[in-house]
């Protein structure tokens, strides 16, 4: 019988003692199938040890305790631990300690892998359903933080683009920053994506991972590992990481690995960040992919121009209507996409067209690479999107010619990686406060030039007012909010357009066709 207590009538002060809160946490673990009933005493004692509690003779570890929201149980235990000097105060210290607590009720890796493989062999999607639920129930994905993210969709000429302002990553507190400055360099784990993170206790400048669980997957005859992202930018946001700590590298094997993954997990998409700075993701030191159970805007993009490769009669190919330059390949034969995908990559890596600013290399440094994405369609066809990328810089654009240009940096300055390429903008938390201040200024008719926190947004704000005469002082808050959100979506579309190597104009379209012809393809009329 469930021991859940509805949160509407629950508060963290409901517990009469920390020992009772421990009982509630164990009951939560049993109900969520993190803990089996036979292990209740063992797990309870492990928690008492971590929390440095010595219960009295009346304490009964077998007594089920009603519980409310996990967030409330942990908050009570953390507050108590801080008050007794068991845990230091501050976000980083609390996150380390509550992960240690939850590690006591998270099933061991061997059990998780056994169950995942059993479900994968016999029940299809139940394997990923199981692992994703585990990541949430164990608090590896802090769902109560993820829910704070602000998300919406904006209509653009490319369809609805997704926007999220990420509030789930906590800011580092001053203690953590100071500790990181004085601490000598650590080499274990080698990086945030290494398999050695599983069970790692963490430190003030590095997250605890006692609740992380990896499951092995076989890609291109090699062992890789599947896990979920703790920040969950979209549904079932997963990370697939190499067993070895090797740098990001796009090779012929990349296409095999991606297609192997969607063959095994056809309900997921998967892609790789580019392997060069500026156009790559934030982690280039460890080869990995990202995927999930979500249809990104890019997957809905229409065909702009049909093309063909005569050597591959079983492959349909097209240039799609997307702000970045993308070749889409579709076939029921996985091997054909592996070979043709690599041919396009190799051709692009060596390709130059100075008329549109594309140089394969300069000063001995390569500039061309790709962002590949694989998925399965409902007709069981394999689909491979190959996004052409170039990381050249210039005096005019020191952060990248095919990178968001300076006038857009007030919204998005960071690298445009895989997630953004597919049509989901991940924007910094500071933007939420700035947009709320902009909303207030518009409604009050304030002079924005004199508002320090809006300094970077002033030219854009004036453009918004020019485009929207309905934004007069006193206008309804919801009207202003909707306009600002829509305008952020339009900026994101321009951000992606800046990253396109072949622009959507006469010169860019002609250059794209020239590239297709250079590798034996042709345009279909």
Short mmCIF file of N, CA and C in Angstrom, two decimals, residues 381-464:
data_model
loop_
_atom_site.label_atom_id
_atom_site.label_comp_id
_atom_site.label_asym_id
_atom_site.label_seq_id
_atom_site.Cartn_x
_atom_site.Cartn_y
_atom_site.Cartn_z
N UNK A 381 11.71 4.08 -41.89
CA UNK A 381 12.88 4.55 -42.64
C UNK A 381 13.89 5.20 -41.70
N UNK A 382 15.16 5.02 -42.03
CA UNK A 382 16.22 5.77 -41.36
C UNK A 382 16.30 7.15 -42.02
N UNK A 383 16.59 8.15 -41.21
CA UNK A 383 16.76 9.50 -41.74
C UNK A 383 18.00 10.12 -41.12
N UNK A 384 18.79 10.75 -41.95
CA UNK A 384 20.05 11.35 -41.50
C UNK A 384 20.09 12.79 -42.00
N UNK A 385 20.16 13.73 -41.08
CA UNK A 385 20.34 15.14 -41.42
C UNK A 385 21.80 15.50 -41.23
N UNK A 386 22.40 16.09 -42.25
CA UNK A 386 23.80 16.49 -42.18
C UNK A 386 23.85 18.01 -42.30
N UNK A 387 24.19 18.66 -41.18
CA UNK A 387 24.22 20.12 -41.12
C UNK A 387 25.65 20.58 -41.39
N UNK A 388 25.83 21.41 -42.40
CA UNK A 388 27.16 21.86 -42.79
C UNK A 388 27.58 23.02 -41.89
N UNK A 389 28.77 22.93 -41.30
CA UNK A 389 29.26 23.95 -40.36
C UNK A 389 30.63 24.44 -40.78
N UNK A 390 30.93 25.70 -40.41
CA UNK A 390 32.23 26.29 -40.68
C UNK A 390 32.55 27.25 -39.55
N UNK A 391 33.78 27.17 -39.01
CA UNK A 391 34.11 27.97 -37.82
C UNK A 391 35.11 29.09 -38.09
N UNK A 392 35.17 29.58 -39.32
CA UNK A 392 36.07 30.70 -39.61
C UNK A 392 35.70 31.94 -38.81
N UNK A 393 36.72 32.74 -38.52
CA UNK A 393 36.51 34.04 -37.89
C UNK A 393 37.09 35.13 -38.80
N UNK A 394 36.75 36.37 -38.50
CA UNK A 394 37.27 37.51 -39.26
C UNK A 394 37.36 38.70 -38.33
N UNK A 395 37.95 39.79 -38.81
CA UNK A 395 38.00 41.00 -37.99
C UNK A 395 36.60 41.52 -37.70
N UNK A 396 35.73 41.42 -38.69
CA UNK A 396 34.35 41.88 -38.51
C UNK A 396 33.58 40.98 -37.56
N UNK A 397 33.86 39.68 -37.62
CA UNK A 397 33.16 38.70 -36.78
C UNK A 397 34.19 37.84 -36.04
N UNK A 398 34.80 38.39 -34.99
CA UNK A 398 35.87 37.66 -34.29
C UNK A 398 35.41 36.39 -33.58
N UNK A 399 34.12 36.28 -33.28
CA UNK A 399 33.62 35.07 -32.63
C UNK A 399 33.16 34.02 -33.63
N UNK A 400 33.13 34.39 -34.90
CA UNK A 400 32.73 33.43 -35.92
C UNK A 400 31.92 34.09 -37.03
N UNK A 401 32.32 33.82 -38.27
CA UNK A 401 31.56 34.35 -39.41
C UNK A 401 30.19 33.69 -39.47
N UNK A 402 30.16 32.37 -39.23
CA UNK A 402 28.91 31.61 -39.25
C UNK A 402 28.50 31.28 -37.81
N UNK A 403 28.33 32.35 -37.05
CA UNK A 403 28.04 32.33 -35.61
C UNK A 403 27.10 33.51 -35.38
N UNK A 404 26.30 33.52 -34.32
CA UNK A 404 25.44 34.68 -34.09
C UNK A 404 26.24 35.98 -34.14
N UNK A 405 25.78 36.92 -34.93
CA UNK A 405 26.49 38.18 -35.08
C UNK A 405 26.25 39.10 -33.89
N UNK A 406 27.10 40.10 -33.75
CA UNK A 406 27.17 40.90 -32.53
C UNK A 406 25.84 41.51 -32.13
N UNK A 407 25.02 41.93 -33.12
CA UNK A 407 23.77 42.59 -32.78
C UNK A 407 22.75 41.66 -32.13
N UNK A 408 23.04 40.34 -32.14
CA UNK A 408 22.14 39.36 -31.53
C UNK A 408 22.67 38.83 -30.20
N UNK A 409 23.85 39.26 -29.80
CA UNK A 409 24.48 38.71 -28.60
C UNK A 409 23.72 39.05 -27.32
N UNK A 410 22.88 40.07 -27.36
CA UNK A 410 22.10 40.39 -26.15
C UNK A 410 21.11 39.28 -25.82
N UNK A 411 20.79 38.44 -26.81
CA UNK A 411 19.92 37.29 -26.58
C UNK A 411 20.73 35.99 -26.55
N UNK A 412 21.60 35.79 -27.53
CA UNK A 412 22.36 34.53 -27.63
C UNK A 412 23.75 34.82 -28.16
N UNK A 413 24.74 34.56 -27.30
CA UNK A 413 26.14 34.78 -27.67
C UNK A 413 26.91 33.46 -27.74
N UNK A 414 26.43 32.45 -27.01
CA UNK A 414 27.16 31.20 -26.86
C UNK A 414 27.17 30.40 -28.17
N UNK A 415 28.00 29.34 -28.16
CA UNK A 415 28.06 28.44 -29.31
C UNK A 415 26.68 27.92 -29.68
N UNK A 416 26.46 27.74 -30.97
CA UNK A 416 25.22 27.14 -31.45
C UNK A 416 25.51 25.66 -31.68
N UNK A 417 25.13 24.86 -30.69
CA UNK A 417 25.41 23.43 -30.74
C UNK A 417 24.23 22.64 -31.25
N UNK A 418 24.30 21.35 -31.05
CA UNK A 418 23.31 20.42 -31.58
C UNK A 418 21.87 20.80 -31.22
N UNK A 419 21.62 21.10 -29.95
CA UNK A 419 20.24 21.36 -29.51
C UNK A 419 19.67 22.58 -30.21
N UNK A 420 20.47 23.66 -30.30
CA UNK A 420 20.00 24.85 -30.99
C UNK A 420 19.83 24.59 -32.49
N UNK A 421 20.77 23.85 -33.07
CA UNK A 421 20.69 23.53 -34.50
C UNK A 421 19.35 22.88 -34.83
N UNK A 422 18.84 22.03 -33.93
CA UNK A 422 17.59 21.32 -34.18
C UNK A 422 16.36 22.18 -33.91
N UNK A 423 16.57 23.41 -33.39
CA UNK A 423 15.44 24.33 -33.24
C UNK A 423 15.00 24.61 -31.83
N UNK A 424 15.86 24.34 -30.83
CA UNK A 424 15.54 24.64 -29.43
C UNK A 424 16.60 25.59 -28.88
N UNK A 425 16.18 26.81 -28.57
CA UNK A 425 17.10 27.80 -27.99
C UNK A 425 17.19 27.58 -26.49
N UNK A 426 18.40 27.39 -25.99
CA UNK A 426 18.64 27.31 -24.54
C UNK A 426 19.28 28.63 -24.13
N UNK A 427 18.48 29.47 -23.48
CA UNK A 427 18.91 30.83 -23.17
C UNK A 427 19.26 30.97 -21.69
N UNK A 428 20.16 31.90 -21.36
CA UNK A 428 20.64 32.01 -19.97
C UNK A 428 19.58 32.58 -19.03
N UNK A 429 19.72 32.23 -17.75
CA UNK A 429 18.74 32.63 -16.74
C UNK A 429 18.63 34.14 -16.59
N UNK A 430 19.73 34.87 -16.81
CA UNK A 430 19.70 36.32 -16.62
C UNK A 430 18.66 36.97 -17.54
N UNK A 431 18.33 36.30 -18.65
CA UNK A 431 17.41 36.87 -19.62
C UNK A 431 16.00 37.03 -19.03
N UNK A 432 15.62 36.15 -18.12
CA UNK A 432 14.27 36.23 -17.55
C UNK A 432 14.08 37.54 -16.79
N UNK A 433 15.03 37.87 -15.92
CA UNK A 433 14.93 39.12 -15.16
C UNK A 433 14.97 40.33 -16.10
N UNK A 434 15.82 40.25 -17.11
CA UNK A 434 15.93 41.37 -18.05
C UNK A 434 14.64 41.57 -18.84
N UNK A 435 14.00 40.47 -19.23
CA UNK A 435 12.75 40.59 -19.99
C UNK A 435 11.62 41.09 -19.10
N UNK A 436 11.61 40.69 -17.85
CA UNK A 436 10.59 41.19 -16.93
C UNK A 436 10.78 42.70 -16.69
N UNK A 437 12.05 43.12 -16.63
CA UNK A 437 12.32 44.56 -16.47
C UNK A 437 11.93 45.32 -17.73
N UNK A 438 12.17 44.73 -18.89
CA UNK A 438 11.76 45.36 -20.15
C UNK A 438 10.24 45.49 -20.22
N UNK A 439 9.57 44.46 -19.78
CA UNK A 439 8.10 44.47 -19.75
C UNK A 439 7.59 45.61 -18.87
N UNK A 440 8.19 45.77 -17.69
CA UNK A 440 7.80 46.85 -16.78
C UNK A 440 8.05 48.21 -17.41
N UNK A 441 9.20 48.35 -18.07
CA UNK A 441 9.57 49.63 -18.67
C UNK A 441 8.59 50.02 -19.77
N UNK A 442 8.19 49.05 -20.59
CA UNK A 442 7.24 49.33 -21.67
C UNK A 442 5.89 49.75 -21.09
N UNK A 443 5.42 49.05 -20.08
CA UNK A 443 4.11 49.36 -19.49
C UNK A 443 4.11 50.71 -18.78
N UNK A 444 5.29 51.08 -18.24
CA UNK A 444 5.38 52.35 -17.51
C UNK A 444 5.78 53.51 -18.42
N UNK A 445 6.13 53.22 -19.67
CA UNK A 445 6.58 54.27 -20.58
C UNK A 445 7.91 54.86 -20.19
N UNK A 446 8.77 54.06 -19.55
CA UNK A 446 10.07 54.55 -19.08
C UNK A 446 11.05 54.76 -20.24
N UNK A 447 12.02 55.63 -19.99
CA UNK A 447 13.12 55.82 -20.94
C UNK A 447 14.12 54.69 -20.71
N UNK A 448 14.21 53.77 -21.65
CA UNK A 448 15.06 52.58 -21.46
C UNK A 448 16.55 52.91 -21.47
N UNK A 449 16.90 54.04 -22.04
CA UNK A 449 18.32 54.42 -22.08
C UNK A 449 18.89 54.55 -20.67
N UNK A 450 18.05 54.84 -19.71
CA UNK A 450 18.53 55.07 -18.35
C UNK A 450 18.41 53.87 -17.43
N UNK A 451 18.13 52.69 -18.00
CA UNK A 451 17.97 51.48 -17.18
C UNK A 451 19.18 50.58 -17.41
N UNK A 452 20.11 50.49 -16.44
CA UNK A 452 21.38 49.76 -16.66
C UNK A 452 21.19 48.32 -17.12
N UNK A 453 20.25 47.59 -16.51
CA UNK A 453 20.11 46.17 -16.85
C UNK A 453 19.54 45.94 -18.24
N UNK A 454 19.06 47.01 -18.88
CA UNK A 454 18.52 46.88 -20.24
C UNK A 454 19.46 47.47 -21.29
N UNK A 455 20.66 47.87 -20.88
CA UNK A 455 21.57 48.57 -21.80
C UNK A 455 21.79 47.79 -23.10
N UNK A 456 22.01 46.48 -23.00
CA UNK A 456 22.30 45.70 -24.21
C UNK A 456 21.07 45.48 -25.08
N UNK A 457 19.88 45.71 -24.52
CA UNK A 457 18.64 45.44 -25.25
C UNK A 457 18.01 46.69 -25.87
N UNK A 458 18.57 47.88 -25.61
CA UNK A 458 17.89 49.12 -26.01
C UNK A 458 17.59 49.20 -27.50
N UNK A 459 18.57 48.98 -28.40
CA UNK A 459 18.24 49.08 -29.84
C UNK A 459 17.13 48.11 -30.24
N UNK A 460 17.21 46.89 -29.74
CA UNK A 460 16.19 45.87 -30.04
C UNK A 460 14.84 46.29 -29.48
N UNK A 461 14.83 46.84 -28.27
CA UNK A 461 13.57 47.26 -27.65
C UNK A 461 12.89 48.35 -28.47
N UNK A 462 13.68 49.28 -29.00
CA UNK A 462 13.10 50.34 -29.85
C UNK A 462 12.52 49.75 -31.13
N UNK A 463 13.19 48.74 -31.68
CA UNK A 463 12.65 48.06 -32.87
C UNK A 463 11.31 47.40 -32.55
N UNK A 464 11.22 46.79 -31.38
CA UNK A 464 9.97 46.14 -30.98
C UNK A 464 8.84 47.18 -30.89
#
